PDB file of C-alpha atoms in Angstrom:
ATOM      1  CA  MET M   1      35.170  58.262  87.433  1.00 64.00           C
ATOM      2  CA  MET M   2      35.957  55.961  84.556  1.00 77.00           C
ATOM      3  CA  HIS M   3      35.161  52.380  85.518  1.00 92.00           C
ATOM      4  CA  LYS M   4      37.198  49.514  84.148  1.00 97.00           C
ATOM      5  CA  ALA M   5      35.786  46.076  84.252  1.00 98.00           C
ATOM      6  CA  LEU M   6      37.311  42.710  84.352  1.00 98.00           C
ATOM      7  CA  ILE M   7      34.793  40.269  82.580  1.00 98.00           C
ATOM      8  CA  GLY M   8      35.734  36.685  83.435  1.00 97.00           C
ATOM      9  CA  PHE M   9      34.665  35.295  80.133  1.00 96.00           C
ATOM     10  CA  ASP M  10      36.120  34.574  76.810  1.00 95.00           C
ATOM     11  CA  ILE M  11      34.129  36.968  74.188  1.00 96.00           C
ATOM     12  CA  ASN M  12      34.499  34.539  71.378  1.00 95.00           C
ATOM     13  CA  GLU M  13      32.672  31.960  73.502  1.00 94.00           C
ATOM     14  CA  TYR M  14      30.220  34.491  75.135  1.00 96.00           C
ATOM     15  CA  PRO M  15      29.620  37.071  72.565  1.00 96.00           C
ATOM     16  CA  GLU M  16      26.342  38.280  74.711  1.00 96.00           C
ATOM     17  CA  ILE M  17      29.014  39.874  76.934  1.00 97.00           C
ATOM     18  CA  LYS M  18      29.602  42.483  74.568  1.00 97.00           C
ATOM     19  CA  VAL M  19      26.732  44.167  76.459  1.00 97.00           C
ATOM     20  CA  PHE M  20      29.124  45.377  79.069  1.00 97.00           C
ATOM     21  CA  GLN M  21      30.963  47.750  76.732  1.00 97.00           C
ATOM     22  CA  LYS M  22      27.856  49.775  76.516  1.00 96.00           C
ATOM     23  CA  TYR M  23      28.614  51.020  79.975  1.00 96.00           C
ATOM     24  CA  PHE M  24      32.182  50.459  80.909  1.00 96.00           C
ATOM     25  CA  GLU M  25      35.786  49.936  79.556  1.00 97.00           C
ATOM     26  CA  CYS M  26      36.068  46.257  79.608  1.00 97.00           C
ATOM     27  CA  ASP M  27      38.759  43.482  79.478  1.00 97.00           C
ATOM     28  CA  PHE M  28      37.085  39.994  78.902  1.00 98.00           C
ATOM     29  CA  CYS M  29      39.547  37.255  80.203  1.00 95.00           C
ATOM     30  CA  GLU M  30      38.752  33.625  81.615  1.00 94.00           C
ATOM     31  CA  TYR M  31      41.748  34.489  84.071  1.00 95.00           C
ATOM     32  CA  ASN M  32      43.735  32.197  86.010  1.00 93.00           C
ATOM     33  CA  GLU M  33      45.225  32.791  89.409  1.00 94.00           C
ATOM     34  CA  ASP M  34      48.270  34.341  88.100  1.00 95.00           C
ATOM     35  CA  TYR M  35      46.585  36.671  85.688  1.00 96.00           C
ATOM     36  CA  PHE M  36      44.432  37.702  88.544  1.00 97.00           C
ATOM     37  CA  ILE M  37      46.945  38.564  91.130  1.00 97.00           C
ATOM     38  CA  LYS M  38      49.069  40.481  88.615  1.00 97.00           C
ATOM     39  CA  ASN M  39      46.105  42.447  86.942  1.00 97.00           C
ATOM     40  CA  ILE M  40      43.050  42.824  89.290  1.00 97.00           C
ATOM     41  CA  SER M  41      44.518  46.144  90.645  1.00 96.00           C
ATOM     42  CA  LYS M  42      43.734  47.777  87.305  1.00 96.00           C
ATOM     43  CA  TYR M  43      39.769  46.992  87.786  1.00 98.00           C
ATOM     44  CA  THR M  44      37.077  48.848  89.761  1.00 98.00           C
ATOM     45  CA  ILE M  45      34.450  46.071  88.671  1.00 98.00           C
ATOM     46  CA  LEU M  46      34.721  42.407  88.591  1.00 98.00           C
ATOM     47  CA  VAL M  47      32.247  39.954  87.005  1.00 98.00           C
ATOM     48  CA  PRO M  48      33.948  36.690  87.955  1.00 97.00           C
ATOM     49  CA  HIS M  49      33.703  33.102  86.295  1.00 95.00           C
ATOM     50  CA  LEU M  50      33.099  29.981  88.380  1.00 89.00           C
ATOM     51  CA  TYR M  51      36.404  28.275  87.738  1.00 89.00           C
ATOM     52  CA  LEU M  52      38.334  30.160  90.305  1.00 91.00           C
ATOM     53  CA  ASP M  53      37.953  30.135  94.098  1.00 92.00           C
ATOM     54  CA  LEU M  54      38.088  33.857  94.835  1.00 96.00           C
ATOM     55  CA  SER M  55      39.687  33.360  98.364  1.00 95.00           C
ATOM     56  CA  SER M  56      40.627  36.087 100.884  1.00 96.00           C
ATOM     57  CA  LYS M  57      44.160  35.904  99.592  1.00 96.00           C
ATOM     58  CA  LEU M  58      43.096  36.769  95.987  1.00 97.00           C
ATOM     59  CA  ILE M  59      40.519  39.392  97.308  1.00 97.00           C
ATOM     60  CA  GLY M  60      43.066  40.863  99.248  1.00 96.00           C
ATOM     61  CA  GLN M  61      45.051  41.931  95.976  1.00 96.00           C
ATOM     62  CA  ALA M  62      42.050  43.919  94.498  1.00 96.00           C
ATOM     63  CA  ASP M  63      43.282  47.305  95.845  1.00 94.00           C
ATOM     64  CA  ASN M  64      40.909  49.300  93.687  1.00 96.00           C
ATOM     65  CA  LEU M  65      37.965  47.097  93.275  1.00 97.00           C
ATOM     66  CA  LYS M  66      34.615  48.470  94.077  1.00 97.00           C
ATOM     67  CA  TYR M  67      32.030  46.406  92.605  1.00 98.00           C
ATOM     68  CA  LEU M  68      31.586  42.554  92.187  1.00 98.00           C
ATOM     69  CA  PHE M  69      28.704  40.918  90.639  1.00 98.00           C
ATOM     70  CA  THR M  70      28.496  36.970  90.512  1.00 97.00           C
ATOM     71  CA  PRO M  71      26.222  36.000  87.385  1.00 96.00           C
ATOM     72  CA  SER M  72      25.338  33.059  89.502  1.00 94.00           C
ATOM     73  CA  THR M  73      22.773  32.656  92.408  1.00 92.00           C
ATOM     74  CA  GLY M  74      25.352  30.484  94.568  1.00 89.00           C
ATOM     75  CA  THR M  75      28.255  32.332  96.270  1.00 92.00           C
ATOM     76  CA  ASN M  76      30.230  29.682  97.724  1.00 89.00           C
ATOM     77  CA  HIS M  77      33.155  30.368  95.313  1.00 91.00           C
ATOM     78  CA  ILE M  78      33.619  33.705  97.065  1.00 96.00           C
ATOM     79  CA  ASP M  79      35.034  34.492 100.207  1.00 96.00           C
ATOM     80  CA  LEU M  80      32.249  36.930 101.181  1.00 97.00           C
ATOM     81  CA  GLN M  81      33.709  38.021 104.438  1.00 97.00           C
ATOM     82  CA  ALA M  82      37.089  39.238 102.674  1.00 97.00           C
ATOM     83  CA  VAL M  83      34.708  41.241 100.272  1.00 97.00           C
ATOM     84  CA  LYS M  84      33.181  42.890 103.105  1.00 97.00           C
ATOM     85  CA  GLU M  85      36.260  43.691 104.737  1.00 97.00           C
ATOM     86  CA  ASN M  86      37.737  45.160 101.513  1.00 96.00           C
ATOM     87  CA  ASP M  87      34.727  47.543 101.381  1.00 97.00           C
ATOM     88  CA  ILE M  88      33.458  45.946  97.942  1.00 98.00           C
ATOM     89  CA  ASN M  89      29.820  46.181  96.868  1.00 98.00           C
ATOM     90  CA  PHE M  90      28.938  42.727  96.155  1.00 98.00           C
ATOM     91  CA  TYR M  91      25.839  41.474  94.082  1.00 97.00           C
ATOM     92  CA  CYS M  92      24.480  38.287  92.894  1.00 97.00           C
ATOM     93  CA  LEU M  93      21.440  36.629  90.876  1.00 96.00           C
ATOM     94  CA  SER M  94      19.655  35.885  93.973  1.00 93.00           C
ATOM     95  CA  ASP M  95      19.354  39.566  95.002  1.00 95.00           C
ATOM     96  CA  ASN M  96      16.525  39.924  92.491  1.00 95.00           C
ATOM     97  CA  ALA M  97      13.848  36.963  92.942  1.00 93.00           C
ATOM     98  CA  ASP M  98      11.551  38.307  90.196  1.00 95.00           C
ATOM     99  CA  PHE M  99      14.405  38.198  87.695  1.00 96.00           C
ATOM    100  CA  ILE M 100      15.587  34.715  88.182  1.00 95.00           C
ATOM    101  CA  SER M 101      12.434  33.247  88.776  1.00 95.00           C
ATOM    102  CA  GLU M 102      12.073  33.395  84.926  1.00 94.00           C
ATOM    103  CA  ILE M 103      15.211  31.371  84.508  1.00 96.00           C
ATOM    104  CA  SER M 104      14.377  27.694  84.575  1.00 97.00           C
ATOM    105  CA  SER M 105      17.589  26.347  82.956  1.00 97.00           C
ATOM    106  CA  THR M 106      18.635  24.542  86.190  1.00 97.00           C
ATOM    107  CA  ALA M 107      15.494  22.971  86.917  1.00 98.00           C
ATOM    108  CA  GLU M 108      15.348  21.606  83.536  1.00 98.00           C
ATOM    109  CA  LEU M 109      18.520  19.912  83.532  1.00 98.00           C
ATOM    110  CA  ALA M 110      17.528  18.429  87.063  1.00 98.00           C
ATOM    111  CA  TRP M 111      14.517  16.909  85.218  1.00 98.00           C
ATOM    112  CA  LEU M 112      16.639  15.769  82.430  1.00 98.00           C
ATOM    113  CA  LEU M 113      18.922  14.013  84.910  1.00 98.00           C
ATOM    114  CA  ILE M 114      16.089  12.396  86.552  1.00 98.00           C
ATOM    115  CA  LEU M 115      14.643  11.072  83.331  1.00 98.00           C
ATOM    116  CA  ALA M 116      18.098   9.860  82.297  1.00 98.00           C
ATOM    117  CA  ALA M 117      18.569   8.028  85.519  1.00 97.00           C
ATOM    118  CA  ASN M 118      15.211   6.625  85.748  1.00 97.00           C
ATOM    119  CA  ARG M 119      15.329   5.141  82.137  1.00 97.00           C
ATOM    120  CA  LYS M 120      18.741   4.321  82.030  1.00 96.00           C
ATOM    121  CA  ILE M 121      19.683   6.260  78.990  1.00 95.00           C
ATOM    122  CA  ILE M 122      23.401   5.956  79.167  1.00 93.00           C
ATOM    123  CA  PRO M 123      23.629   2.165  79.521  1.00 92.00           C
ATOM    124  CA  LEU M 124      20.885   2.057  76.549  1.00 95.00           C
ATOM    125  CA  ASN M 125      22.941   4.520  74.395  1.00 94.00           C
ATOM    126  CA  ARG M 126      26.184   2.453  75.061  1.00 92.00           C
ATOM    127  CA  ARG M 127      24.458  -0.700  73.988  1.00 93.00           C
ATOM    128  CA  VAL M 128      24.114   0.953  70.514  1.00 97.00           C
ATOM    129  CA  ILE M 129      27.242   3.112  69.999  1.00 95.00           C
ATOM    130  CA  SER M 130      29.657   0.782  71.768  1.00 92.00           C
ATOM    131  CA  GLU M 131      28.060  -2.794  71.769  1.00 95.00           C
ATOM    132  CA  ASN M 132      26.368  -2.429  68.369  1.00 97.00           C
ATOM    133  CA  SER M 133      23.355  -4.150  69.645  1.00 97.00           C
ATOM    134  CA  TRP M 134      19.387  -3.489  69.588  1.00 97.00           C
ATOM    135  CA  LYS M 135      18.926  -5.598  72.603  1.00 97.00           C
ATOM    136  CA  ASN M 136      17.198  -3.805  75.503  1.00 96.00           C
ATOM    137  CA  ASN M 137      15.599  -6.478  77.520  1.00 95.00           C
ATOM    138  CA  ASP M 138      18.274  -6.369  80.185  1.00 95.00           C
ATOM    139  CA  ILE M 139      18.329  -2.658  80.427  1.00 95.00           C
ATOM    140  CA  ARG M 140      15.088  -1.397  81.756  1.00 95.00           C
ATOM    141  CA  GLY M 141      14.284   1.529  83.824  1.00 95.00           C
ATOM    142  CA  ASN M 142      10.950   2.488  85.336  1.00 96.00           C
ATOM    143  CA  GLN M 143       8.253   5.007  84.556  1.00 97.00           C
ATOM    144  CA  LEU M 144       7.812   7.860  86.697  1.00 98.00           C
ATOM    145  CA  LYS M 145       4.081   7.829  87.100  1.00 98.00           C
ATOM    146  CA  ASN M 146       3.293   7.017  90.701  1.00 98.00           C
ATOM    147  CA  LYS M 147       6.844   7.073  91.845  1.00 98.00           C
ATOM    148  CA  THR M 148       7.732   9.093  94.895  1.00 98.00           C
ATOM    149  CA  ILE M 149      10.046  12.081  94.335  1.00 98.00           C
ATOM    150  CA  GLY M 150      11.425  13.796  97.233  1.00 99.00           C
ATOM    151  CA  ILE M 151      12.489  17.397  96.675  1.00 98.00           C
ATOM    152  CA  ILE M 152      14.779  18.823  99.183  1.00 98.00           C
ATOM    153  CA  GLY M 153      14.868  22.605  99.024  1.00 98.00           C
ATOM    154  CA  PHE M 154      11.885  24.310  97.906  1.00 98.00           C
ATOM    155  CA  GLY M 155      12.683  27.579  96.757  1.00 96.00           C
ATOM    156  CA  ARG M 156      12.661  28.729  93.003  1.00 96.00           C
ATOM    157  CA  LEU M 157      13.801  25.752  91.365  1.00 97.00           C
ATOM    158  CA  GLY M 158      12.540  23.176  93.864  1.00 98.00           C
ATOM    159  CA  LYS M 159       9.080  24.616  92.797  1.00 98.00           C
ATOM    160  CA  MET M 160       9.863  24.298  89.303  1.00 98.00           C
ATOM    161  CA  VAL M 161      10.614  20.548  89.659  1.00 98.00           C
ATOM    162  CA  TYR M 162       7.459  20.244  91.822  1.00 98.00           C
ATOM    163  CA  GLU M 163       5.498  21.377  88.699  1.00 98.00           C
ATOM    164  CA  TYR M 164       7.413  19.019  86.332  1.00 98.00           C
ATOM    165  CA  ALA M 165       6.786  16.109  88.723  1.00 98.00           C
ATOM    166  CA  LYS M 166       2.986  16.795  88.894  1.00 98.00           C
ATOM    167  CA  SER M 167       2.682  16.775  85.016  1.00 98.00           C
ATOM    168  CA  PHE M 168       4.263  13.324  85.326  1.00 98.00           C
ATOM    169  CA  ASP M 169       1.763  12.152  87.834  1.00 98.00           C
ATOM    170  CA  MET M 170       4.149  11.447  90.557  1.00 98.00           C
ATOM    171  CA  ASN M 171       3.699  11.335  94.334  1.00 98.00           C
ATOM    172  CA  ILE M 172       5.674  14.411  95.619  1.00 98.00           C
ATOM    173  CA  LEU M 173       7.272  14.992  98.764  1.00 98.00           C
ATOM    174  CA  ILE M 174       9.039  18.276  99.763  1.00 98.00           C
ATOM    175  CA  TYR M 175      11.184  19.587 102.595  1.00 98.00           C
ATOM    176  CA  ASP M 176      12.576  22.712 103.370  1.00 98.00           C
ATOM    177  CA  ILE M 177      14.385  24.229 106.632  1.00 96.00           C
ATOM    178  CA  ASP M 178      12.327  27.524 106.098  1.00 96.00           C
ATOM    179  CA  GLU M 179       8.723  26.552 107.142  1.00 92.00           C
ATOM    180  CA  ASN M 180       7.633  29.747 104.900  1.00 95.00           C
ATOM    181  CA  SER M 181       8.814  27.990 101.834  1.00 96.00           C
ATOM    182  CA  VAL M 182       6.145  25.478 101.917  1.00 97.00           C
ATOM    183  CA  LEU M 183       3.287  27.342 102.759  1.00 97.00           C
ATOM    184  CA  GLY M 184       0.595  26.704 100.398  1.00 97.00           C
ATOM    185  CA  PHE M 185       2.191  23.070  99.820  1.00 98.00           C
ATOM    186  CA  GLU M 186       1.659  21.710 103.133  1.00 96.00           C
ATOM    187  CA  ASN M 187       0.106  18.539 102.186  1.00 97.00           C
ATOM    188  CA  HIS M 188       3.249  17.701 100.452  1.00 98.00           C
ATOM    189  CA  ALA M 189       5.539  18.767 103.188  1.00 98.00           C
ATOM    190  CA  ILE M 190       7.369  16.008 105.458  1.00 98.00           C
ATOM    191  CA  ASP M 191      10.559  16.221 107.498  1.00 98.00           C
ATOM    192  CA  PHE M 192      13.868  15.403 106.220  1.00 98.00           C
ATOM    193  CA  GLU M 193      13.992  11.874 107.424  1.00 98.00           C
ATOM    194  CA  GLY M 194      10.635  11.075 106.314  1.00 98.00           C
ATOM    195  CA  LEU M 195      11.568  12.231 103.019  1.00 98.00           C
ATOM    196  CA  ILE M 196      14.475  10.411 102.567  1.00 98.00           C
ATOM    197  CA  LYS M 197      12.954   7.166 103.897  1.00 98.00           C
ATOM    198  CA  SER M 198       9.776   7.329 101.372  1.00 98.00           C
ATOM    199  CA  SER M 199      11.398   8.675  98.046  1.00 98.00           C
ATOM    200  CA  ASP M 200      12.343   6.622  95.283  1.00 98.00           C
ATOM    201  CA  ILE M 201      14.000   9.732  93.716  1.00 98.00           C
ATOM    202  CA  ILE M 202      15.807  12.445  95.584  1.00 99.00           C
ATOM    203  CA  THR M 203      16.573  15.842  94.008  1.00 99.00           C
ATOM    204  CA  LEU M 204      18.556  18.286  95.865  1.00 98.00           C
ATOM    205  CA  HIS M 205      18.058  21.976  95.453  1.00 98.00           C
ATOM    206  CA  PRO M 206      19.305  23.681  98.831  1.00 97.00           C
ATOM    207  CA  LYS M 207      21.305  26.588  99.455  1.00 94.00           C
ATOM    208  CA  LEU M 208      24.581  25.410 100.906  1.00 93.00           C
ATOM    209  CA  ASN M 209      24.953  26.234 104.430  1.00 94.00           C
ATOM    210  CA  GLU M 210      25.625  24.877 107.636  1.00 94.00           C
ATOM    211  CA  THR M 211      22.439  22.764 107.627  1.00 96.00           C
ATOM    212  CA  SER M 212      22.754  21.412 104.058  1.00 97.00           C
ATOM    213  CA  PHE M 213      26.504  20.661 104.142  1.00 97.00           C
ATOM    214  CA  GLU M 214      27.085  16.918 103.551  1.00 98.00           C
ATOM    215  CA  MET M 215      23.345  16.261 104.497  1.00 98.00           C
ATOM    216  CA  ILE M 216      23.499  13.366 102.047  1.00 98.00           C
ATOM    217  CA  ASN M 217      26.007  11.116 103.995  1.00 98.00           C
ATOM    218  CA  LYS M 218      26.468   7.694 105.460  1.00 98.00           C
ATOM    219  CA  ARG M 219      23.722   8.049 108.283  1.00 98.00           C
ATOM    220  CA  SER M 220      21.153   9.415 105.834  1.00 98.00           C
ATOM    221  CA  ILE M 221      21.928   7.159 103.038  1.00 98.00           C
ATOM    222  CA  LYS M 222      21.368   4.179 105.307  1.00 98.00           C
ATOM    223  CA  LEU M 223      17.677   5.421 105.951  1.00 98.00           C
ATOM    224  CA  MET M 224      17.001   5.700 101.953  1.00 98.00           C
ATOM    225  CA  LYS M 225      15.209   2.989 100.035  1.00 98.00           C
ATOM    226  CA  ASP M 226      17.581   0.317  98.415  1.00 98.00           C
ATOM    227  CA  GLY M 227      18.132   1.541  94.796  1.00 98.00           C
ATOM    228  CA  VAL M 228      17.170   5.117  95.597  1.00 98.00           C
ATOM    229  CA  ILE M 229      18.269   7.535  92.579  1.00 98.00           C
ATOM    230  CA  ILE M 230      19.964  10.646  93.799  1.00 98.00           C
ATOM    231  CA  ILE M 231      20.171  13.940  91.844  1.00 99.00           C
ATOM    232  CA  ASN M 232      22.208  16.713  92.609  1.00 98.00           C
ATOM    233  CA  THR M 233      22.100  20.159  90.697  1.00 98.00           C
ATOM    234  CA  SER M 234      22.715  22.477  93.724  1.00 97.00           C
ATOM    235  CA  ARG M 235      26.193  22.337  95.227  1.00 96.00           C
ATOM    236  CA  GLY M 236      28.732  19.496  95.411  1.00 96.00           C
ATOM    237  CA  ASP M 237      29.141  19.899  99.436  1.00 97.00           C
ATOM    238  CA  VAL M 238      25.652  18.980  99.963  1.00 98.00           C
ATOM    239  CA  ILE M 239      27.064  15.434  99.392  1.00 98.00           C
ATOM    240  CA  ASN M 240      29.568  13.602 101.156  1.00 98.00           C
ATOM    241  CA  SER M 241      31.313  12.038  98.082  1.00 98.00           C
ATOM    242  CA  GLU M 242      33.043   9.155  99.937  1.00 98.00           C
ATOM    243  CA  ASP M 243      29.922   7.911 101.596  1.00 98.00           C
ATOM    244  CA  LEU M 244      27.781   8.151  98.129  1.00 98.00           C
ATOM    245  CA  LEU M 245      30.697   6.491  96.468  1.00 98.00           C
ATOM    246  CA  SER M 246      30.680   3.547  98.850  1.00 98.00           C
ATOM    247  CA  SER M 247      26.831   3.597  98.566  1.00 98.00           C
ATOM    248  CA  LEU M 248      27.008   3.210  94.719  1.00 98.00           C
ATOM    249  CA  GLU M 249      29.499   0.478  95.104  1.00 97.00           C
ATOM    250  CA  SER M 250      27.120  -1.455  97.219  1.00 98.00           C
ATOM    251  CA  GLY M 251      24.082  -0.860  95.418  1.00 97.00           C
ATOM    252  CA  LYS M 252      22.330   0.820  98.248  1.00 98.00           C
ATOM    253  CA  VAL M 253      21.926   4.113  95.827  1.00 98.00           C
ATOM    254  CA  GLY M 254      21.008   2.711  92.563  1.00 97.00           C
ATOM    255  CA  PHE M 255      22.137   5.692  90.404  1.00 98.00           C
ATOM    256  CA  ALA M 256      23.492   9.156  91.020  1.00 98.00           C
ATOM    257  CA  ALA M 257      23.291  12.016  88.589  1.00 98.00           C
ATOM    258  CA  LEU M 258      25.317  14.894  89.819  1.00 98.00           C
ATOM    259  CA  ASP M 259      25.788  18.520  87.923  1.00 98.00           C
ATOM    260  CA  VAL M 260      28.169  19.716  90.761  1.00 97.00           C
ATOM    261  CA  LEU M 261      31.002  18.145  92.787  1.00 97.00           C
ATOM    262  CA  LYS M 262      33.239  19.119  95.595  1.00 95.00           C
ATOM    263  CA  ASN M 263      36.191  21.204  94.851  1.00 92.00           C
ATOM    264  CA  GLU M 264      35.016  22.430  91.426  1.00 90.00           C
ATOM    265  CA  PHE M 265      35.791  26.204  91.833  1.00 79.00           C
ATOM    266  CA  HIS M 266      39.593  25.903  91.310  1.00 68.00           C
ATOM    267  CA  SER M 267      40.179  25.505  87.501  1.00 67.00           C
ATOM    268  CA  GLY M 268      38.628  24.364  84.266  1.00 74.00           C
ATOM    269  CA  LYS M 269      40.121  20.963  85.212  1.00 87.00           C
ATOM    270  CA  LEU M 270      37.985  18.013  86.569  1.00 93.00           C
ATOM    271  CA  PRO M 271      37.375  18.441  90.111  1.00 94.00           C
ATOM    272  CA  ASN M 272      39.298  16.714  92.870  1.00 93.00           C
ATOM    273  CA  ASP M 273      36.595  14.448  93.916  1.00 96.00           C
ATOM    274  CA  PRO M 274      36.413  10.700  94.279  1.00 97.00           C
ATOM    275  CA  LEU M 275      33.089  10.620  92.344  1.00 98.00           C
ATOM    276  CA  ILE M 276      35.099  11.637  89.117  1.00 96.00           C
ATOM    277  CA  GLU M 277      37.396   8.766  89.171  1.00 95.00           C
ATOM    278  CA  TYR M 278      34.397   6.463  89.741  1.00 97.00           C
ATOM    279  CA  ALA M 279      32.571   8.000  86.970  1.00 96.00           C
ATOM    280  CA  LEU M 280      35.596   7.853  84.611  1.00 95.00           C
ATOM    281  CA  ASP M 281      35.370   3.955  84.803  1.00 94.00           C
ATOM    282  CA  GLN M 282      33.335   2.819  81.901  1.00 85.00           C
ATOM    283  CA  ASN M 283      32.161  -0.341  84.131  1.00 89.00           C
ATOM    284  CA  ASN M 284      30.242   2.210  86.182  1.00 92.00           C
ATOM    285  CA  SER M 285      28.378   4.126  83.706  1.00 88.00           C
ATOM    286  CA  ASP M 286      25.152   2.163  84.718  1.00 92.00           C
ATOM    287  CA  LYS M 287      25.492   3.767  88.234  1.00 96.00           C
ATOM    288  CA  ILE M 288      26.689   7.359  87.548  1.00 97.00           C
ATOM    289  CA  LEU M 289      26.152  10.505  85.427  1.00 97.00           C
ATOM    290  CA  ILE M 290      28.102  13.485  85.894  1.00 97.00           C
ATOM    291  CA  THR M 291      27.787  16.929  83.871  1.00 97.00           C
ATOM    292  CA  PRO M 292      30.264  19.815  84.422  1.00 95.00           C
ATOM    293  CA  HIS M 293      28.054  22.333  86.498  1.00 94.00           C
ATOM    294  CA  ALA M 294      25.821  23.172  83.359  1.00 95.00           C
ATOM    295  CA  GLY M 295      22.618  23.865  84.913  1.00 95.00           C
ATOM    296  CA  GLY M 296      22.645  27.395  84.232  1.00 94.00           C
ATOM    297  CA  ALA M 297      24.617  27.465  81.056  1.00 94.00           C
ATOM    298  CA  THR M 298      22.036  27.864  78.385  1.00 96.00           C
ATOM    299  CA  LEU M 299      22.292  30.206  75.470  1.00 96.00           C
ATOM    300  CA  ASP M 300      19.204  32.057  76.333  1.00 95.00           C
ATOM    301  CA  ALA M 301      19.687  32.205  79.975  1.00 96.00           C
ATOM    302  CA  HIS M 302      23.077  33.781  79.640  1.00 96.00           C
ATOM    303  CA  LYS M 303      21.902  36.443  77.159  1.00 96.00           C
ATOM    304  CA  VAL M 304      19.495  37.588  79.636  1.00 97.00           C
ATOM    305  CA  VAL M 305      21.865  37.254  82.635  1.00 97.00           C
ATOM    306  CA  PHE M 306      24.775  39.026  81.235  1.00 98.00           C
ATOM    307  CA  LYS M 307      22.227  41.833  80.245  1.00 98.00           C
ATOM    308  CA  HIS M 308      20.959  41.964  83.779  1.00 98.00           C
ATOM    309  CA  VAL M 309      24.330  41.895  85.372  1.00 98.00           C
ATOM    310  CA  ALA M 310      25.529  44.938  83.163  1.00 98.00           C
ATOM    311  CA  GLN M 311      22.337  46.928  83.354  1.00 97.00           C
ATOM    312  CA  THR M 312      22.425  46.577  87.120  1.00 97.00           C
ATOM    313  CA  LEU M 313      26.016  47.444  87.472  1.00 97.00           C
ATOM    314  CA  ARG M 314      25.286  50.406  85.691  1.00 97.00           C
ATOM    315  CA  ASP M 315      22.297  51.656  87.678  1.00 96.00           C
ATOM    316  CA  LYS M 316      24.224  50.914  91.020  1.00 95.00           C
ATOM    317  CA  ILE M 317      27.391  52.894  89.980  1.00 95.00           C
ATOM    318  CA  TYR M 318      25.620  55.852  88.145  1.00 90.00           C
ATOM    319  CA  GLU M 319      22.482  55.955  90.225  1.00 75.00           C
TER     320      GLU M 319
END
């Protein structure tokens, strides 16, 4: 059987996806909903992008789809129940722990956001570019040494951030709902409430599930230190956006640096999240920094990820 693949990326922007042509007949297209509905029945393989929520409605149109491999660790942009009901073989990067353990892009971005937030990089840059001034005494951040960082979610990325924090001589607290995740790190482990009460910086790395959904909310924020810094490179739904917005306006949260937001898997347009409107106001640039889910989006990571996805599909299909 000749397998035809829809690869949801523009080959001009992602030349590394040419690797799929070694194994399959391919169309490369950053499809929208209309294209998907009209054309998905042509394909037995789908490698989706992250800009469209693959709902049960869309999955139901994929009459001939046999294999779906998302080049991501998260899966909340896909209705997995619909995938199962339609008898589609599903894979994601999390299926191979050894492979993703070598990819540090998201953890590195989290650390960049921690540094940018703590040293007030955005206001400092604005001082030079917009205000044409060399004055800095009124825009002073803090050093990380001896500050307390709380790492929520102690899987692959949480452990990488732990190592970065150690090299900066920080006090480190960790929390994970899975007690096995903190084995060997028990002297840093603490319960959720203890972590959020004690941390100067809270960085979020949990998987999105019923436990983590909107775990950062009005109640949990109230327990935090005044002026706490919140970093999120996991999924937008672990934060209640309205509650975080209110806490930024009141000053309870000193700064939020976010690579993910709610409602981001619907198009390449800005997500429908109130934090976007808040960030677009230049007067708030000393309180919030948002990047467009760029955690895993590095040239070298994409090169090895697409090669891994293509070869894994080849092995699964032709084994």
